[in-house]
Amino acid sequence: MGRKVHPKGFRLKVIREWDARWYAEGERYVNLLMEDRKIRKFLKGRTKRAGVSRIEIERHPNLVIITINNVRPGLIIGRKGEAVKELRQNLQDMTGKKVKVEVSEIEKPDLDALLVAENVASQLVRRIGHSRAMKRAIMQAMRQGAGGIRIEVSGRLGGSDMARREWMFDGRVPRNTLRADIDYGFTEGLTTFGQIGVKVWIYKGDILPGEDPFSTGAQRTGANEGRRGRRN
């Protein structure tokens, strides 16, 4: 089998930062890690309709800061902030610490790999053809200014007896270049024929030397060079 490297883990501390920012040792590390998993699972379940892509957790001695990156912040905040207050109270009861919840809006959901993967998977569940779903997602991402996008689906596509893998791409997706800002997302869709896996890579340009890679305003280049392709 080939060696696989996660696109986000490959670029940690080069152009990406961890989603969980804290330090612990021994048994405390294990407990906090399990607590992070519970927090993410709880928030994913409570904010399904909000289009949550990324949950960042930052810990201080007596404070936990949770940043929820989503498409519809109004659904999380609620009327006069009632929903987010209830969410904060539930998290404080779960962790036993003071919790600060921050909601960040994703301005271009068509350039978020996880949201694109969930969109394609939902179309497959609704029995829309995988080729049509992938073409539509690629077209929307390139229209929003992506430098390249690659979508891969695997499973019993179209109800075939044997599982197979298909992918489409447009533009450049340099997955082995560390300075390339590549967003990656994976999800699964449960269809009547079984699970269909969906992987998405979106290239947003290169982060040049001298730029702060962790700032939202970092300059990115190489957005309009590429090629189009498909493999069945």
Coordinates of N, CA and C in Angstrom, one line a residue:
M1 N 0.8 -1.2 0.0 CA 0.0 0.0 0.0 C 0.9 1.3 0.0
G2 N 0.4 2.3 -0.6 CA 1.1 3.5 -0.7 C 1.1 4.3 0.7
R3 N 2.0 5.1 0.9 CA 2.1 5.9 2.1 C 1.2 7.2 2.0
K4 N 0.4 7.4 2.9 CA -0.5 8.5 2.8 C -0.1 9.6 3.9
V5 N -0.1 10.8 3.5 CA 0.2 11.9 4.4 C -1.0 12.8 4.4
H6 N -1.5 13.2 5.7 CA -2.7 14.1 5.7 C -2.3 15.5 5.3
P7 N -3.0 16.1 4.4 CA -2.6 17.4 3.8 C -2.5 18.5 4.9
K8 N -3.3 18.4 5.9 CA -3.2 19.4 7.0 C -2.0 19.1 7.9
G9 N -1.9 17.9 8.4 CA -0.8 17.6 9.3 C 0.5 17.7 8.6
F10 N 0.6 17.6 7.3 CA 1.9 17.8 6.6 C 2.4 19.2 6.6
R11 N 1.4 20.2 6.8 CA 1.8 21.6 6.8 C 1.7 22.3 8.1
L12 N 1.6 21.5 9.2 CA 1.6 22.1 10.5 C 2.9 22.9 10.8
K13 N 2.7 24.0 11.4 CA 3.8 24.9 11.8 C 4.6 25.4 10.5
V14 N 4.1 25.1 9.4 CA 4.7 25.7 8.1 C 3.8 26.8 7.6
I15 N 2.6 26.4 7.3 CA 1.6 27.4 6.9 C 0.3 27.2 7.6
R16 N 0.2 26.2 8.5 CA -1.0 25.9 9.3 C -0.8 25.9 10.8
E17 N -1.8 26.1 11.5 CA -1.8 26.0 13.0 C -2.7 24.9 13.4
W18 N -2.5 24.4 14.6 CA -3.3 23.3 15.2 C -4.7 23.8 15.5
D19 N -5.7 22.9 15.3 CA -7.1 23.2 15.7 C -7.3 23.2 17.2
A20 N -6.4 22.5 17.9 CA -6.4 22.4 19.4 C -5.1 23.0 19.9
R21 N -5.2 24.1 20.7 CA -3.9 24.7 21.1 C -3.9 24.7 22.6
W22 N -3.2 23.7 23.1 CA -3.0 23.6 24.6 C -1.9 22.5 24.8
Y23 N -1.4 22.5 26.1 CA -0.3 21.5 26.4 C -0.6 20.9 27.7
A24 N -0.3 19.5 27.7 CA -0.5 18.8 29.0 C 0.4 17.5 28.9
E25 N 0.6 16.9 30.0 CA 1.4 15.7 30.0 C 0.7 14.6 30.8
G26 N 1.1 13.3 30.4 CA 0.6 12.2 31.2 C -0.9 12.0 31.1
E27 N -1.5 11.6 32.2 CA -2.9 11.3 32.2 C -3.8 12.5 31.9
R28 N -3.3 13.7 32.3 CA -4.1 14.9 32.0 C -4.2 15.2 30.5
Y29 N -3.2 14.8 29.8 CA -3.2 14.9 28.3 C -4.3 14.0 27.8
V30 N -4.4 12.8 28.3 CA -5.4 11.9 27.8 C -6.8 12.4 28.1
N31 N -7.0 12.9 29.3 CA -8.3 13.4 29.7 C -8.7 14.6 28.9
L32 N -7.8 15.5 28.7 CA -8.1 16.7 27.9 C -8.4 16.3 26.4
L33 N -7.7 15.4 25.9 CA -7.9 14.9 24.5 C -9.3 14.3 24.4
M34 N -9.7 13.5 25.3 CA -11.1 12.9 25.3 C -12.1 14.0 25.5
E35 N -11.8 15.0 26.3 CA -12.7 16.1 26.5 C -12.9 16.9 25.2
D36 N -11.8 17.1 24.4 CA -11.9 17.8 23.1 C -12.8 17.0 22.2
R37 N -12.7 15.7 22.2 CA -13.5 14.9 21.3 C -15.0 15.0 21.7
K38 N -15.3 15.0 23.0 CA -16.7 15.2 23.4 C -17.2 16.6 23.0
I39 N -16.4 17.6 23.1 CA -16.8 18.9 22.8 C -17.2 19.0 21.3
R40 N -16.3 18.5 20.4 CA -16.5 18.5 19.0 C -17.7 17.7 18.6
K41 N -17.9 16.5 19.2 CA -19.1 15.7 18.9 C -20.3 16.4 19.3
F42 N -20.3 17.0 20.5 CA -21.5 17.7 21.0 C -21.9 18.9 20.1
L43 N -20.8 19.7 19.7 CA -21.1 20.9 18.8 C -21.6 20.5 17.4
K44 N -21.0 19.4 16.9 CA -21.4 18.9 15.6 C -22.9 18.5 15.6
G45 N -23.3 17.8 16.7 CA -24.7 17.4 16.8 C -25.6 18.5 17.0
R46 N -25.2 19.6 17.7 CA -26.1 20.7 18.0 C -26.2 21.7 16.9
T47 N -25.2 21.7 16.0 CA -25.1 22.8 14.9 C -25.1 22.1 13.5
K48 N -25.9 21.1 13.3 CA -25.9 20.4 12.0 C -26.3 21.4 10.9
R49 N -27.3 22.2 11.1 CA -27.9 23.0 10.1 C -27.0 24.3 9.8
A50 N -26.1 24.6 10.7 CA -25.3 25.8 10.6 C -24.1 25.7 9.6
G51 N -23.8 24.5 9.1 CA -22.7 24.3 8.2 C -21.3 24.5 8.9
V52 N -21.1 23.8 10.0 CA -19.8 24.0 10.7 C -18.7 23.2 10.0
S53 N -17.6 23.9 9.8 CA -16.5 23.4 9.0 C -15.3 23.0 10.0
R54 N -15.0 24.0 10.9 CA -13.8 23.8 11.8 C -14.1 24.3 13.2
I55 N -13.7 23.5 14.2 CA -13.9 23.9 15.6 C -12.5 24.0 16.2
E56 N -12.1 25.2 16.6 CA -10.8 25.4 17.3 C -11.0 25.5 18.8
I57 N -10.1 24.9 19.5 CA -10.2 24.8 21.0 C -8.8 25.3 21.5
E58 N -8.9 26.4 22.3 CA -7.7 27.0 22.9 C -7.9 27.0 24.4
R59 N -7.0 26.4 25.2 CA -7.1 26.3 26.6 C -6.2 27.2 27.4
H60 N -6.7 27.8 28.4 CA -5.9 28.5 29.4 C -6.2 27.9 30.8
P61 N -5.5 28.3 31.8 CA -5.6 27.6 33.1 C -7.1 27.4 33.6
N62 N -7.9 28.5 33.5 CA -9.3 28.4 33.9 C -10.3 28.8 32.9
L63 N -9.8 28.8 31.6 CA -10.7 29.3 30.5 C -10.5 28.4 29.3
V64 N -11.6 28.1 28.6 CA -11.6 27.3 27.4 C -12.2 28.2 26.3
I65 N -11.4 28.6 25.3 CA -12.0 29.4 24.2 C -12.3 28.5 23.0
I66 N -13.5 28.5 22.6 CA -14.0 27.6 21.5 C -14.4 28.5 20.3
T67 N -13.8 28.4 19.1 CA -14.1 29.1 18.0 C -14.8 28.2 17.0
I68 N -16.0 28.6 16.6 CA -16.8 27.7 15.6 C -16.9 28.4 14.3
N69 N -16.2 27.9 13.3 CA -16.3 28.4 11.9 C -17.4 27.8 11.2
N70 N -18.4 28.6 10.7 CA -19.6 28.1 10.1 C -20.1 29.0 9.1
V71 N -21.1 28.5 8.4 CA -21.7 29.3 7.3 C -22.8 30.2 7.8
R72 N -23.6 29.7 8.7 CA -24.8 30.4 9.2 C -24.7 30.7 10.7
P73 N -23.9 31.8 11.0 CA -23.7 32.1 12.4 C -25.0 32.5 13.2
G74 N -26.0 33.0 12.5 CA -27.3 33.3 13.1 C -28.0 32.1 13.8
L75 N -27.8 30.9 13.2 CA -28.4 29.8 13.8 C -27.8 29.4 15.1
I76 N -26.5 29.7 15.3 CA -25.8 29.3 16.5 C -26.0 30.4 17.6
I77 N -26.0 31.7 17.1 CA -26.2 32.8 18.1 C -27.6 32.8 18.6
G78 N -28.6 32.7 17.7 CA -30.0 32.7 18.1 C -30.5 34.1 18.3
R79 N -31.7 34.2 18.6 CA -32.3 35.5 18.9 C -31.8 36.1 20.2
K80 N -31.2 37.3 20.0 CA -30.6 38.0 21.2 C -29.6 37.2 21.9
G81 N -28.9 36.3 21.2 CA -27.8 35.5 21.7 C -28.3 34.4 22.7
E82 N -29.6 34.0 22.7 CA -30.1 33.0 23.6 C -29.5 31.7 23.3
A83 N -29.4 31.3 22.0 CA -28.9 30.0 21.7 C -27.4 29.8 22.1
V84 N -26.6 30.8 21.9 CA -25.2 30.7 22.2 C -25.0 30.7 23.7
K85 N -25.8 31.4 24.5 CA -25.8 31.4 25.9 C -26.1 30.0 26.4
E86 N -27.1 29.3 25.9 CA -27.4 27.9 26.3 C -26.3 27.0 25.9
L87 N -25.7 27.2 24.7 CA -24.6 26.4 24.3 C -23.4 26.5 25.2
R88 N -23.1 27.8 25.6 CA -22.0 28.0 26.5 C -22.2 27.4 27.9
Q89 N -23.5 27.4 28.4 CA -23.8 26.8 29.7 C -23.6 25.3 29.6
N90 N -24.0 24.7 28.5 CA -23.9 23.2 28.4 C -22.4 22.8 28.3
L91 N -21.6 23.6 27.7 CA -20.1 23.4 27.6 C -19.5 23.6 28.9
Q92 N -19.9 24.6 29.7 CA -19.3 24.8 31.0 C -19.7 23.6 32.0
D93 N -20.9 23.1 31.9 CA -21.3 21.9 32.7 C -20.5 20.7 32.3
M94 N -20.1 20.6 31.0 CA -19.4 19.4 30.5 C -17.9 19.5 30.9
T95 N -17.3 20.7 30.9 CA -15.9 20.8 31.1 C -15.6 21.2 32.6
G96 N -16.5 21.8 33.2 CA -16.3 22.3 34.6 C -15.4 23.5 34.7
K97 N -15.2 24.2 33.5 CA -14.4 25.4 33.5 C -15.2 26.5 32.8
K98 N -14.7 27.7 32.9 CA -15.4 28.8 32.2 C -15.1 28.7 30.7
V99 N -16.2 28.9 29.9 CA -16.1 28.7 28.5 C -16.4 29.9 27.7
K100 N -15.6 30.3 26.8 CA -15.9 31.4 25.9 C -16.2 30.9 24.5
V101 N -17.3 31.2 23.9 CA -17.7 30.7 22.6 C -17.6 31.8 21.6
E102 N -16.8 31.7 20.6 CA -16.7 32.7 19.5 C -17.2 32.0 18.2
V103 N -18.0 32.8 17.4 CA -18.6 32.3 16.2 C -18.0 33.1 15.0
S104 N -17.4 32.4 14.1 CA -16.7 33.0 12.9 C -17.4 32.5 11.7
E105 N -17.8 33.5 10.8 CA -18.5 33.2 9.6 C -17.6 32.9 8.4
I106 N -17.9 31.8 7.7 CA -17.2 31.4 6.5 C -17.8 32.2 5.3
E107 N -17.1 33.1 4.7 CA -17.6 34.0 3.7 C -17.8 33.2 2.3
K108 N -16.9 32.3 2.0 CA -17.0 31.6 0.8 C -17.1 30.1 1.0
P109 N -18.3 29.5 1.3 CA -18.4 28.1 1.6 C -18.0 27.2 0.4
D110 N -18.0 27.7 -0.8 CA -17.6 26.9 -2.0 C -16.1 26.7 -2.0
L111 N -15.3 27.4 -1.2 CA -13.9 27.2 -1.1 C -13.5 26.5 0.2
D112 N -14.4 25.9 0.9 CA -14.1 25.1 2.1 C -14.2 23.7 1.8
A113 N -13.2 22.9 1.9 CA -13.1 21.5 1.4 C -14.1 20.6 2.1
L114 N -14.3 20.8 3.4 CA -15.2 19.9 4.2 C -16.6 20.2 3.8
L115 N -17.0 21.5 3.6 CA -18.3 21.8 3.2 C -18.6 21.4 1.8
V116 N -17.7 21.4 0.9 CA -17.9 20.9 -0.4 C -18.1 19.4 -0.4
A117 N -17.3 18.7 0.4 CA -17.4 17.3 0.5 C -18.8 16.9 1.1
E118 N -19.2 17.6 2.1 CA -20.6 17.3 2.7 C -21.7 17.6 1.7
N119 N -21.5 18.6 0.8 CA -22.5 19.0 -0.2 C -22.5 17.9 -1.2
V120 N -21.4 17.4 -1.7 CA -21.4 16.3 -2.7 C -22.0 15.0 -2.1
A121 N -21.7 14.7 -0.8 CA -22.2 13.5 -0.2 C -23.7 13.6 0.0
S122 N -24.2 14.8 0.3 CA -25.7 14.9 0.5 C -26.4 14.7 -0.9
Q123 N -25.7 15.2 -2.0 CA -26.3 14.9 -3.3 C -26.4 13.5 -3.6
L124 N -25.3 12.7 -3.3 CA -25.3 11.3 -3.5 C -26.4 10.6 -2.7
V125 N -26.6 11.0 -1.5 CA -27.7 10.4 -0.7 C -29.0 10.7 -1.3
R126 N -29.2 11.8 -2.0 CA -30.5 12.2 -2.7 C -30.5 11.5 -4.1
R127 N -29.6 10.6 -4.4 CA -29.6 9.9 -5.6 C -29.3 10.7 -6.8
I128 N -28.5 11.8 -6.7 CA -28.0 12.6 -7.8 C -26.7 11.9 -8.3
G129 N -26.5 11.9 -9.6 CA -25.4 11.2 -10.1 C -24.1 11.8 -9.6
H130 N -23.1 10.9 -9.3 CA -21.8 11.4 -8.8 C -21.1 12.3 -9.7
S131 N -21.1 12.0 -11.0 CA -20.4 12.9 -12.0 C -21.0 14.3 -12.0
R132 N -22.3 14.4 -12.0 CA -23.0 15.7 -12.0 C -22.7 16.4 -10.7
A133 N -22.7 15.8 -9.6 CA -22.4 16.4 -8.3 C -21.0 17.0 -8.3
M134 N -20.0 16.2 -8.7 CA -18.7 16.6 -8.7 C -18.4 17.8 -9.7
K135 N -19.0 17.7 -10.9 CA -18.8 18.8 -11.9 C -19.4 20.1 -11.3
R136 N -20.5 20.0 -10.7 CA -21.2 21.3 -10.2 C -20.3 21.9 -9.1
A137 N -19.8 21.0 -8.2 CA -18.9 21.5 -7.1 C -17.6 22.1 -7.6
I138 N -17.0 21.5 -8.6 CA -15.8 22.0 -9.2 C -16.1 23.4 -9.9
M139 N -17.2 23.4 -10.6 CA -17.5 24.7 -11.3 C -17.7 25.8 -10.3
Q140 N -18.4 25.6 -9.2 CA -18.6 26.6 -8.2 C -17.4 27.1 -7.5
A141 N -16.5 26.1 -7.2 CA -15.2 26.4 -6.5 C -14.3 27.3 -7.4
M142 N -14.2 26.9 -8.7 CA -13.3 27.7 -9.6 C -13.9 29.0 -9.9
R143 N -15.2 29.1 -9.9 CA -15.9 30.4 -10.1 C -15.6 31.4 -8.9
Q144 N -15.4 30.8 -7.7 CA -15.2 31.6 -6.5 C -13.7 32.0 -6.4
G145 N -12.8 31.5 -7.3 CA -11.4 31.9 -7.3 C -10.5 30.9 -6.8
A146 N -10.8 29.6 -6.8 CA -9.9 28.6 -6.3 C -8.8 28.4 -7.4
G147 N -7.6 28.1 -6.9 CA -6.5 27.8 -7.9 C -6.6 26.4 -8.5
G148 N -7.3 25.5 -7.8 CA -7.5 24.2 -8.3 C -8.3 23.4 -7.3
I149 N -8.9 22.3 -7.7 CA -9.8 21.5 -6.9 C -9.8 20.1 -7.4
R150 N -9.7 19.1 -6.5 CA -9.8 17.7 -6.8 C -10.8 17.1 -5.9
I151 N -11.7 16.3 -6.5 CA -12.8 15.6 -5.8 C -12.7 14.1 -6.1
E152 N -12.7 13.3 -5.1 CA -12.6 11.8 -5.3 C -13.7 11.1 -4.5
V153 N -14.4 10.3 -5.2 CA -15.5 9.5 -4.6 C -15.2 8.0 -4.7
S154 N -15.6 7.2 -3.7 CA -15.3 5.8 -3.8 C -16.4 5.0 -3.1
G155 N -16.7 3.9 -3.7 CA -17.8 3.0 -3.1 C -18.6 2.4 -4.3
R156 N -19.8 2.0 -4.0 CA -20.7 1.4 -5.0 C -21.4 2.6 -5.7
L157 N -20.6 3.2 -6.6 CA -21.1 4.3 -7.3 C -22.2 3.9 -8.3
G158 N -23.4 4.6 -8.2 CA -24.5 4.3 -9.1 C -25.1 3.0 -8.9
G159 N -24.9 2.4 -7.7 CA -25.4 1.1 -7.4 C -24.8 -0.1 -8.1
S160 N -23.5 0.1 -8.5 CA -22.8 -1.0 -9.2 C -22.5 -2.1 -8.2
D161 N -22.3 -3.3 -8.7 CA -22.1 -4.5 -7.9 C -20.7 -4.4 -7.2
M162 N -19.8 -3.8 -7.9 CA -18.4 -3.7 -7.4 C -18.0 -2.3 -7.1
A163 N -17.4 -2.1 -5.9 CA -17.0 -0.7 -5.5 C -15.8 -0.3 -6.4
R164 N -15.8 1.0 -6.7 CA -14.8 1.6 -7.5 C -14.5 3.0 -7.1
R165 N -13.5 3.6 -7.7 CA -13.1 5.0 -7.3 C -13.0 5.8 -8.5
E166 N -13.6 7.0 -8.4 CA -13.5 8.0 -9.5 C -13.1 9.4 -9.0
W167 N -12.4 10.1 -9.8 CA -12.1 11.5 -9.4 C -12.1 12.5 -10.6
M168 N -12.3 13.7 -10.3 CA -12.2 14.8 -11.2 C -11.4 15.9 -10.6
F169 N -10.8 16.7 -11.5 CA -10.0 17.9 -11.0 C -10.0 19.0 -12.0
D170 N -9.8 20.1 -11.5 CA -9.6 21.3 -12.4 C -8.6 22.2 -11.8
G171 N -7.7 22.8 -12.6 CA -6.6 23.7 -12.0 C -5.5 22.9 -11.5
R172 N -4.6 23.5 -10.7 CA -3.5 22.9 -10.0 C -3.8 22.5 -8.6
V173 N -3.3 21.3 -8.2 CA -3.4 20.9 -6.8 C -2.1 20.3 -6.4
P174 N -1.1 21.1 -6.1 CA 0.2 20.6 -5.7 C 0.3 20.1 -4.3
R175 N -0.1 18.8 -4.1 CA -0.3 18.3 -2.8 C 1.1 18.1 -2.0
N176 N 2.2 18.1 -2.7 CA 3.5 17.8 -2.1 C 4.3 19.1 -1.9
T177 N 3.7 20.3 -2.1 CA 4.4 21.5 -1.9 C 3.9 22.1 -0.6
L178 N 4.9 22.3 0.3 CA 4.6 22.8 1.7 C 4.0 24.2 1.7
R179 N 4.4 25.0 0.9 CA 3.9 26.4 0.9 C 2.5 26.5 0.2
A180 N 2.1 25.5 -0.4 CA 0.8 25.5 -1.1 C -0.3 25.5 0.0
D181 N -1.2 26.4 -0.1 CA -2.3 26.5 0.9 C -3.4 25.6 0.3
I182 N -3.5 24.3 0.8 CA -4.4 23.3 0.4 C -5.3 22.9 1.5
D183 N -6.6 23.1 1.3 CA -7.6 22.7 2.2 C -8.1 21.3 1.9
Y184 N -8.3 20.5 2.9 CA -8.7 19.1 2.7 C -9.9 18.7 3.5
G185 N -10.8 18.0 2.9 CA -12.0 17.6 3.7 C -12.4 16.2 3.3
F186 N -12.9 15.4 4.2 CA -13.4 14.1 4.0 C -14.7 13.8 4.7
T187 N -15.6 13.2 4.1 CA -16.9 12.8 4.7 C -17.4 11.5 4.0
E188 N -18.5 11.0 4.6 CA -19.1 9.8 4.0 C -20.6 10.0 3.9
G189 N -21.2 9.4 2.8 CA -22.6 9.5 2.7 C -23.2 8.1 2.7
L190 N -24.3 7.9 3.5 CA -24.9 6.6 3.6 C -26.0 6.5 2.5
T191 N -25.8 5.8 1.5 CA -26.8 5.6 0.4 C -27.5 4.2 0.6
T192 N -28.4 4.0 -0.3 CA -29.1 2.7 -0.2 C -28.2 1.5 -0.6
F193 N -27.1 1.8 -1.3 CA -26.1 0.8 -1.7 C -24.9 0.7 -0.8
G194 N -24.9 1.5 0.3 CA -23.8 1.4 1.2 C -23.1 2.8 1.4
Q195 N -22.0 2.8 2.1 CA -21.3 4.1 2.3 C -20.5 4.5 1.1
I196 N -20.6 5.8 0.8 CA -19.8 6.4 -0.3 C -18.8 7.4 0.3
G197 N -17.6 7.3 0.2 CA -16.6 8.2 0.7 C -16.3 9.3 -0.3
V198 N -16.2 10.5 0.3 CA -15.9 11.7 -0.6 C -14.7 12.5 0.0
K199 N -13.7 12.7 -0.8 CA -12.5 13.5 -0.4 C -12.4 14.7 -1.4
V200 N -12.0 15.8 -0.8 CA -11.9 17.1 -1.5 C -10.6 17.8 -1.2
W201 N -9.8 18.2 -2.2 CA -8.6 19.0 -2.0 C -8.9 20.3 -2.7
I202 N -8.7 21.5 -2.1 CA -8.9 22.8 -2.7 C -7.6 23.6 -2.6
Y203 N -7.0 24.0 -3.7 CA -5.8 24.8 -3.7 C -6.1 26.3 -3.8
K204 N -5.6 27.1 -2.8 CA -6.0 28.5 -2.7 C -4.8 29.4 -3.0
G205 N -3.7 28.8 -3.5 CA -2.5 29.6 -3.8 C -1.4 29.4 -2.9
D206 N -0.2 29.9 -3.2 CA 1.0 29.7 -2.3 C 1.1 30.9 -1.3
I207 N 1.5 30.5 -0.1 CA 1.8 31.5 0.9 C 3.3 31.8 0.8
L208 N 3.6 33.0 0.4 CA 5.0 33.4 0.1 C 5.9 33.6 1.3
P209 N 7.2 33.3 1.2 CA 8.1 33.6 2.4 C 8.0 35.0 2.9
G210 N 8.1 35.2 4.2 CA 8.0 36.5 4.7 C 6.6 36.9 5.1
E211 N 5.6 36.2 4.6 CA 4.2 36.4 5.0 C 3.9 35.7 6.3
D212 N 3.0 36.2 7.1 CA 2.6 35.5 8.3 C 1.6 34.5 7.9
P213 N 1.9 33.2 8.0 CA 1.0 32.1 7.4 C -0.2 32.0 8.2
F214 N -0.3 32.4 9.5 CA -1.4 32.2 10.3 C -2.4 33.4 10.3
S215 N -2.1 34.4 9.5 CA -3.0 35.5 9.4 C -3.9 35.3 8.3
T216 N -5.2 35.9 8.4 CA -6.2 35.7 7.3 C -5.8 36.5 6.1
G217 N -4.9 37.5 6.2 CA -4.6 38.4 5.1 C -3.3 38.0 4.4
A218 N -2.8 36.8 4.6 CA -1.6 36.4 4.0 C -1.7 36.3 2.5
Q219 N -0.7 36.8 1.8 CA -0.8 36.9 0.3 C -0.7 35.5 -0.3
R220 N -1.5 35.2 -1.3 CA -1.5 33.9 -1.9 C -1.3 34.1 -3.4
T221 N -0.5 33.4 -4.1 CA -0.2 33.5 -5.5 C -0.5 32.2 -6.2
G222 N -0.6 32.3 -7.5 CA -0.7 31.1 -8.3 C -2.1 30.6 -8.4
A223 N -3.1 31.5 -8.5 CA -4.5 31.1 -8.4 C -5.1 30.7 -9.7
N224 N -4.5 31.2 -10.8 CA -5.2 31.0 -12.1 C -4.4 30.1 -13.1
E225 N -3.4 29.4 -12.6 CA -2.7 28.5 -13.5 C -3.1 27.1 -13.3
G226 N -3.4 26.3 -14.4 CA -3.8 24.9 -14.1 C -4.2 24.2 -15.4
R227 N -4.8 23.1 -15.1 CA -5.3 22.2 -16.2 C -6.6 21.5 -15.8
R228 N -7.3 21.0 -16.7 CA -8.5 20.3 -16.4 C -8.3 18.8 -16.7
G229 N -8.9 17.9 -15.8 CA -8.8 16.5 -16.1 C -9.8 15.7 -15.4
R230 N -9.9 14.4 -15.7 CA -10.9 13.5 -15.2 C -10.3 12.1 -15.3
R231 N -10.6 11.3 -14.3 CA -10.1 9.9 -14.3 C -11.3 9.0 -13.8
N232 N -11.6 8.0 -14.6 CA -12.7 7.1 -14.1 C -12.0 5.7 -13.8

